[in-house]
Tab-separated table of C-alpha atoms in Angstrom:
chain	number	residue	atom	x	y	z
A	41	UNK	CA	15.598	116.540	109.254
A	42	UNK	CA	13.960	114.569	112.158
A	43	UNK	CA	15.067	113.300	115.721
A	44	UNK	CA	14.724	109.945	114.376
A	45	UNK	CA	16.940	110.814	111.283
A	46	UNK	CA	19.614	112.666	113.345
A	47	UNK	CA	19.820	109.358	115.958
A	48	UNK	CA	20.187	107.130	113.302
A	49	UNK	CA	22.935	109.504	111.524
A	50	UNK	CA	24.638	109.768	115.036
A	51	UNK	CA	24.481	106.104	115.437
A	52	UNK	CA	26.212	105.369	112.635
A	53	UNK	CA	28.743	107.906	112.953
A	54	UNK	CA	29.819	105.903	116.438
A	55	UNK	CA	29.434	102.958	114.699
A	56	UNK	CA	32.181	103.782	112.165
A	57	UNK	CA	34.676	105.456	114.610
A	58	UNK	CA	34.525	102.108	116.629
A	59	UNK	CA	35.330	100.452	113.732
A	60	UNK	CA	38.181	102.485	113.244
A	61	UNK	CA	39.195	102.510	116.592
A	62	UNK	CA	39.140	98.543	116.517
A	63	UNK	CA	41.140	98.292	113.725
A	64	UNK	CA	43.802	101.111	114.680
A	65	UNK	CA	45.804	98.880	116.910
A	66	UNK	CA	45.856	96.127	114.243
A	67	UNK	CA	47.177	98.787	111.955
A	68	UNK	CA	49.667	99.925	114.326
A	69	UNK	CA	50.819	96.318	115.125
A	70	UNK	CA	51.215	95.835	111.515
A	71	UNK	CA	53.173	99.060	111.229
A	72	UNK	CA	55.565	97.793	114.080
A	73	UNK	CA	55.954	94.278	112.327
A	74	UNK	CA	56.206	95.587	109.070
A	75	UNK	CA	59.201	98.321	110.040
A	76	UNK	CA	60.831	96.009	112.354
A	77	UNK	CA	61.213	93.136	109.350
A	78	UNK	CA	62.683	95.911	107.412
A	79	UNK	CA	65.173	96.924	110.011
A	80	UNK	CA	66.275	93.741	110.294
A	81	UNK	CA	66.772	93.452	106.596
A	82	UNK	CA	68.906	95.958	106.710
A	83	UNK	CA	70.494	94.845	109.586
A	84	UNK	CA	71.155	91.554	107.678
A	85	UNK	CA	72.086	93.213	105.145
A	86	UNK	CA	74.915	95.489	106.850
A	87	UNK	CA	76.301	92.562	108.705
A	88	UNK	CA	76.331	90.607	105.416
A	89	UNK	CA	78.383	93.745	103.697
A	90	UNK	CA	80.425	93.720	106.290
A	91	UNK	CA	81.454	89.616	106.189
A	92	UNK	CA	81.947	89.954	102.516
A	93	UNK	CA	84.304	92.742	102.499
A	94	UNK	CA	86.602	90.858	105.397
A	95	UNK	CA	86.031	87.503	102.778
A	96	UNK	CA	87.139	89.458	99.840
A	97	UNK	CA	90.361	90.963	101.444
A	98	UNK	CA	91.264	87.567	102.863
A	99	UNK	CA	90.884	86.737	99.849
A	100	UNK	CA	93.397	89.228	98.366
A	101	UNK	CA	95.835	88.050	101.226
A	102	UNK	CA	94.666	90.123	104.181
A	103	UNK	CA	94.486	88.256	107.577
A	104	UNK	CA	91.391	89.824	109.631
A	105	UNK	CA	89.898	88.028	112.528
A	106	UNK	CA	87.656	89.208	115.425
A	107	UNK	CA	85.626	87.354	117.999
A	108	UNK	CA	82.336	88.459	117.092
A	109	UNK	CA	80.042	90.455	114.770
A	110	UNK	CA	76.793	91.685	115.875
A	111	UNK	CA	74.453	94.351	114.814
A	112	UNK	CA	71.770	96.126	117.077
A	113	UNK	CA	70.140	99.715	117.539
A	114	UNK	CA	66.913	98.940	116.858
A	115	UNK	CA	64.431	101.057	116.083
A	116	UNK	CA	66.421	104.289	114.684
A	117	UNK	CA	70.040	103.343	114.310
A	118	UNK	CA	72.224	100.318	113.330
A	119	UNK	CA	75.230	99.683	115.563
A	120	UNK	CA	77.847	97.228	114.452
A	121	UNK	CA	80.044	96.030	117.392
A	122	UNK	CA	83.404	94.333	116.510
A	123	UNK	CA	84.987	92.654	119.379
A	124	UNK	CA	88.948	91.858	119.189
A	125	UNK	CA	89.017	93.118	115.793
A	126	UNK	CA	92.640	92.663	114.133
A	127	UNK	CA	93.494	93.657	110.390
A	128	UNK	CA	96.808	92.589	108.729
A	129	UNK	CA	96.674	94.199	105.261
A	130	UNK	CA	98.569	92.101	102.263
A	131	UNK	CA	99.937	95.468	101.089
A	132	UNK	CA	103.739	96.074	101.390
A	133	UNK	CA	102.997	100.275	101.553
A	134	UNK	CA	101.023	99.051	104.764
A	135	UNK	CA	103.242	96.304	106.584
A	136	UNK	CA	101.399	96.467	110.005
A	137	UNK	CA	98.966	95.028	112.164
A	138	UNK	CA	96.035	96.925	113.127
A	139	UNK	CA	93.601	95.866	116.648
A	140	UNK	CA	91.727	97.434	119.069
A	141	UNK	CA	89.678	95.291	121.918
A	142	UNK	CA	86.340	96.325	120.333
A	143	UNK	CA	85.112	98.884	117.914
A	144	UNK	CA	81.456	100.113	117.717
A	145	UNK	CA	80.337	101.983	114.363
A	146	UNK	CA	76.620	103.192	113.498
A	147	UNK	CA	74.615	104.081	110.689
A	148	UNK	CA	71.067	105.837	111.457
A	149	UNK	CA	68.019	106.032	109.292
A	150	UNK	CA	68.114	109.355	109.060
A	151	UNK	CA	71.548	109.616	107.614
A	152	UNK	CA	72.267	105.997	105.865
A	153	UNK	CA	75.515	105.670	104.530
A	154	UNK	CA	77.234	107.713	107.118
A	155	UNK	CA	79.302	105.385	109.094
A	156	UNK	CA	80.638	107.078	112.359
A	157	UNK	CA	82.586	105.717	115.357
A	158	UNK	CA	79.826	105.723	118.199
A	159	UNK	CA	82.133	105.119	120.945
A	160	UNK	CA	86.159	105.956	121.809
A	161	UNK	CA	88.362	103.490	120.915
A	162	UNK	CA	92.106	102.460	121.913
A	163	UNK	CA	93.417	101.270	118.535
A	164	UNK	CA	97.483	99.690	118.383
A	165	UNK	CA	99.200	100.009	115.096
A	166	UNK	CA	101.981	97.485	115.433
A	167	UNK	CA	105.159	95.736	113.016
A	168	UNK	CA	104.406	92.317	111.803
A	169	UNK	CA	107.821	91.852	112.722
A	170	UNK	CA	107.930	91.428	116.389
A	171	UNK	CA	111.619	92.317	116.314
A	172	UNK	CA	111.085	95.214	115.316
A	173	UNK	CA	109.103	96.709	118.069
A	174	UNK	CA	107.518	99.570	116.446
A	175	UNK	CA	104.372	100.429	118.090
A	176	UNK	CA	101.865	103.073	117.682
A	177	UNK	CA	99.138	103.460	120.283
A	178	UNK	CA	96.241	105.857	120.379
A	179	UNK	CA	92.932	106.817	121.985
A	180	UNK	CA	90.385	107.751	118.849
A	181	UNK	CA	87.713	109.326	119.577
A	182	UNK	CA	86.072	110.557	116.320
A	183	UNK	CA	85.605	108.800	113.085
A	184	UNK	CA	83.334	109.289	110.308
A	185	UNK	CA	83.182	107.434	106.947
A	186	UNK	CA	81.092	108.680	104.079
A	187	UNK	CA	80.117	105.402	101.965
A	188	UNK	CA	77.327	107.394	99.900
A	189	UNK	CA	79.639	107.987	97.089
A	190	UNK	CA	78.997	105.323	94.106
A	191	UNK	CA	81.637	104.731	92.139
A	192	UNK	CA	84.625	106.242	94.199
A	193	UNK	CA	86.544	105.970	97.370
A	194	UNK	CA	85.105	106.995	100.566
A	195	UNK	CA	85.929	110.260	101.929
A	196	UNK	CA	86.493	110.187	106.030
A	197	UNK	CA	87.982	111.904	108.798
A	198	UNK	CA	89.457	110.521	111.974
A	199	UNK	CA	90.332	112.262	115.033
A	200	UNK	CA	92.589	110.647	118.096
A	201	UNK	CA	94.161	111.840	121.322
A	202	UNK	CA	97.135	110.697	123.450
A	203	UNK	CA	98.936	109.375	120.804
A	204	UNK	CA	102.413	107.030	121.245
A	205	UNK	CA	105.119	105.742	119.182
A	206	UNK	CA	107.675	103.541	120.949
A	207	UNK	CA	110.502	101.584	119.526
A	208	UNK	CA	113.357	100.321	120.935
A	209	UNK	CA	115.500	103.510	120.977
A	210	UNK	CA	112.446	105.742	122.857
A	211	UNK	CA	109.162	107.496	122.465
A	212	UNK	CA	107.256	110.156	120.590
A	213	UNK	CA	104.165	111.287	121.968
A	214	UNK	CA	101.518	113.804	120.947
A	215	UNK	CA	98.290	115.107	122.351
A	216	UNK	CA	96.132	115.251	119.264
A	217	UNK	CA	95.689	113.744	115.591
A	218	UNK	CA	93.374	115.291	112.861
A	219	UNK	CA	93.069	113.651	109.875
A	220	UNK	CA	90.839	113.929	106.655
A	221	UNK	CA	90.685	112.450	103.243
A	222	UNK	CA	88.625	112.657	100.098
A	223	UNK	CA	88.791	112.088	96.807
A	224	UNK	CA	88.881	114.853	93.615
A	225	UNK	CA	89.709	114.815	90.314
A	226	UNK	CA	92.825	116.656	88.673
A	227	UNK	CA	93.831	116.366	85.527
A	228	UNK	CA	91.676	114.185	84.432
A	229	UNK	CA	92.973	111.240	87.630
A	230	UNK	CA	91.368	110.718	90.318
A	231	UNK	CA	93.278	111.999	93.186
A	232	UNK	CA	93.465	111.258	96.925
A	233	UNK	CA	93.537	114.659	99.481
A	234	UNK	CA	95.064	113.937	102.431
A	235	UNK	CA	95.362	116.734	105.322
A	236	UNK	CA	97.039	116.089	108.530
A	237	UNK	CA	97.818	117.787	111.470
A	238	UNK	CA	99.509	116.637	114.562
A	239	UNK	CA	99.787	118.642	117.747
A	240	UNK	CA	101.361	119.300	120.989
A	241	UNK	CA	104.347	116.778	119.943
A	242	UNK	CA	107.033	115.552	122.817
A	243	UNK	CA	110.393	113.904	121.689
A	244	UNK	CA	112.562	112.006	123.811
A	245	UNK	CA	114.720	114.102	126.079
A	246	UNK	CA	117.575	116.374	123.277
A	247	UNK	CA	120.182	118.884	123.736
A	248	UNK	CA	119.173	119.970	120.233
A	249	UNK	CA	115.594	120.477	119.613
A	250	UNK	CA	112.793	121.426	122.770
A	251	UNK	CA	111.328	118.690	124.242
A	252	UNK	CA	107.655	119.510	123.776
A	253	UNK	CA	105.155	121.578	122.042
A	254	UNK	CA	105.884	120.759	118.803
A	255	UNK	CA	103.236	120.988	115.755
A	256	UNK	CA	103.436	119.037	112.500
A	257	UNK	CA	100.832	119.884	109.440
A	258	UNK	CA	100.469	118.464	106.068
A	259	UNK	CA	98.605	118.766	102.926
A	260	UNK	CA	98.996	116.051	100.207
A	261	UNK	CA	97.836	115.159	97.095
A	262	UNK	CA	98.225	111.492	96.258
A	263	UNK	CA	97.226	111.423	92.225
A	264	UNK	CA	96.440	108.027	90.426
A	265	UNK	CA	95.531	104.854	91.399
A	266	UNK	CA	98.366	103.365	93.631
A	267	UNK	CA	96.101	99.636	93.307
A	268	UNK	CA	97.660	97.309	95.777
A	269	UNK	CA	101.281	98.631	96.605
A	270	UNK	CA	102.905	95.796	94.876
A	271	UNK	CA	105.380	96.364	91.962
A	272	UNK	CA	103.095	96.081	89.157
A	273	UNK	CA	100.722	98.584	90.124
A	274	UNK	CA	103.231	100.608	91.529
A	275	UNK	CA	104.898	100.855	88.042
A	276	UNK	CA	101.424	101.117	86.519
A	277	UNK	CA	100.674	104.279	88.720
A	278	UNK	CA	104.226	105.828	87.719
A	279	UNK	CA	103.490	105.210	84.220
A	280	UNK	CA	100.060	106.747	83.992
A	281	UNK	CA	101.917	109.758	85.433
A	282	UNK	CA	101.048	108.943	89.558
A	283	UNK	CA	102.878	111.560	91.966
A	284	UNK	CA	102.598	112.741	95.311
A	285	UNK	CA	102.221	116.331	95.627
A	286	UNK	CA	103.474	117.539	99.224
A	287	UNK	CA	101.198	121.137	98.873
A	288	UNK	CA	102.200	122.194	102.383
A	289	UNK	CA	104.483	120.910	104.774
A	290	UNK	CA	104.640	122.856	108.001
A	291	UNK	CA	106.876	122.086	110.948
A	292	UNK	CA	107.172	124.326	113.988
A	293	UNK	CA	109.221	122.729	116.917
A	294	UNK	CA	111.123	124.941	118.779
A	295	UNK	CA	113.921	126.361	117.853
A	296	UNK	CA	113.335	124.854	114.536
A	297	UNK	CA	110.921	125.928	111.876
A	298	UNK	CA	110.452	124.304	108.394
A	299	UNK	CA	107.976	125.476	105.344
A	300	UNK	CA	107.711	124.237	101.756
A	301	UNK	CA	106.606	121.611	99.189
A	302	UNK	CA	107.457	118.863	96.850
A	303	UNK	CA	107.080	116.476	94.592
A	304	UNK	CA	107.648	113.061	94.858
A	305	UNK	CA	107.550	109.877	92.057
A	306	UNK	CA	109.057	106.776	91.252
A	307	UNK	CA	111.848	106.213	89.047
A	308	UNK	CA	112.290	103.818	86.351
A	309	UNK	CA	114.091	101.074	89.113
A	310	UNK	CA	110.522	102.305	91.719
A	311	UNK	CA	112.769	104.029	93.842
A	312	UNK	CA	112.125	107.563	95.350
A	313	UNK	CA	112.409	110.756	92.831
A	314	UNK	CA	111.753	114.031	94.719
A	315	UNK	CA	112.273	117.667	94.209
A	316	UNK	CA	111.367	120.493	97.157
A	317	UNK	CA	111.926	123.297	98.560
A	318	UNK	CA	111.927	124.475	101.942
A	319	UNK	CA	112.339	127.386	104.037
A	320	UNK	CA	114.116	126.505	107.498
A	321	UNK	CA	114.567	128.559	110.388
A	322	UNK	CA	116.475	128.104	113.715
A	323	UNK	CA	119.728	126.284	111.969
A	324	UNK	CA	122.102	128.930	113.550
A	325	UNK	CA	120.589	128.180	116.948
A	326	UNK	CA	120.815	124.050	116.569
A	327	UNK	CA	123.922	124.426	115.164
A	328	UNK	CA	125.393	126.178	118.025
A	329	UNK	CA	123.249	123.951	120.390
A	330	UNK	CA	124.980	120.428	118.760
A	331	UNK	CA	128.579	122.011	119.253
A	332	UNK	CA	128.034	122.816	123.018
A	333	UNK	CA	126.425	119.266	123.722
A	334	UNK	CA	129.069	117.736	121.729
A	335	UNK	CA	126.942	116.292	119.111
A	336	UNK	CA	128.695	117.885	116.120
A	337	UNK	CA	132.434	118.986	116.101
A	338	UNK	CA	133.698	122.468	115.666
A	339	UNK	CA	134.933	121.647	112.212
A	340	UNK	CA	131.616	119.892	110.990
A	341	UNK	CA	129.853	122.984	112.445
A	342	UNK	CA	132.124	125.384	110.224
A	343	UNK	CA	131.555	123.143	106.713
A	344	UNK	CA	127.706	123.639	108.201
A	345	UNK	CA	128.110	127.238	108.509
A	346	UNK	CA	130.046	127.868	105.269
A	347	UNK	CA	126.917	125.853	103.414
A	348	UNK	CA	124.523	127.917	105.110
A	349	UNK	CA	126.259	131.174	104.450
A	350	UNK	CA	126.278	130.280	100.692
A	351	UNK	CA	122.612	129.188	100.679
A	352	UNK	CA	122.097	132.824	102.043
A	353	UNK	CA	123.876	134.756	99.549
A	354	UNK	CA	121.989	133.099	96.786
A	355	UNK	CA	118.800	134.423	98.757
A	356	UNK	CA	119.954	137.924	99.580
A	357	UNK	CA	116.191	138.968	99.477
A	358	UNK	CA	115.103	137.010	102.456
A	359	UNK	CA	114.921	136.956	106.203
A	360	UNK	CA	118.593	136.449	107.717
A	361	UNK	CA	116.164	134.053	110.093
A	362	UNK	CA	115.408	131.519	107.177
A	363	UNK	CA	117.215	129.927	104.383
A	364	UNK	CA	115.455	128.213	101.320
A	365	UNK	CA	116.985	124.525	101.147
A	366	UNK	CA	116.645	122.807	97.895
A	367	UNK	CA	116.269	119.427	98.575
A	368	UNK	CA	115.905	116.497	96.036
A	369	UNK	CA	115.738	112.454	95.960
A	370	UNK	CA	117.889	110.786	93.037
A	371	UNK	CA	120.218	107.995	92.590
A	372	UNK	CA	119.495	106.542	96.272
A	373	UNK	CA	120.470	109.947	97.733
A	374	UNK	CA	119.507	112.829	99.554
A	375	UNK	CA	120.709	116.010	97.501
A	376	UNK	CA	121.009	119.539	99.413
A	377	UNK	CA	121.279	121.576	96.010
A	378	UNK	CA	124.633	119.872	94.135
A	379	UNK	CA	125.919	117.831	97.377
A	380	UNK	CA	124.675	114.546	98.640
A	381	UNK	CA	124.296	114.316	102.307
A	382	UNK	CA	122.627	111.193	102.878
A	383	UNK	CA	121.554	107.829	101.465
A	384	UNK	CA	117.893	106.595	101.183
A	385	UNK	CA	116.742	102.838	102.059
A	386	UNK	CA	116.222	100.930	98.908
A	387	UNK	CA	112.096	100.312	98.716
A	388	UNK	CA	111.115	96.954	98.879
A	389	UNK	CA	108.040	96.618	96.539
A	390	UNK	CA	107.630	92.657	97.387
A	391	UNK	CA	107.576	91.017	100.420
A	392	UNK	CA	110.458	88.957	102.194
A	393	UNK	CA	110.608	85.358	101.134
């Protein structure tokens, strides 16, 4: 190889490198433009899907309002910002108004379809009728919703702190709520599996129960599709074998403890029908405290103790610290074994005219 040919080849190499160097910025700009176009297309689709869902719910009778709905987060995320959102579902199972000053939701390029709460949000759930004056307020700190499940309802999780439920007679507070839900299949039917844990509950001053430190935990399977919660949907849900399986209910509120399970459905008149068994502890202490505080007369206490003694005789192998209560709901009443102890308010499946 001569010096001239080596020089020529080196010159050609550097010329090619220079051409690539000149083209590289153009390619980088083209990639950025194309990626930016795809990002804005996805942002537009997300905003369109959100507004279409809102329009669909409004056509079903829901009342949904908001001041602004914007999508930001370029280049790696899509952040949906809702200012002053309010949702009033047209559903007799949920006749409240859900509102918040602002909500920030996001999904990312690496986990597209998983919607999460990107900033804590203060949420209020209040009654439609202001006269009832019942309100639940909470600070939602964690929320995610899995929308990558074609053909089924999404699963999700919610965590809230500083919960406060207020009504004219008083208020109840709790430090933390954990709530999860997911779809499963049971007996050929879709079911919604719900799990709720409420901790550090504080009640109004009570001479019977401790004022704070309560815990509630429950696991529920809602088998079948309840639809929009109206009369026809609920009748179809019942006729197709729809039931609510309360797999576990655990309450620990000193001195009372309660553990049990139950099955709930609707009768032919679309009223509650249920059956369950619960192990209850601390009953003797509660009766004694109720008598001492004047909330229970000695005669009523004697009758209660007589019933409790009878229940304990039926469960000789159980600890004396707990009793098993067979509870049921039939014909508009709550039954403790064969004895009706309270009335159950009738369910209204159609909104008042």
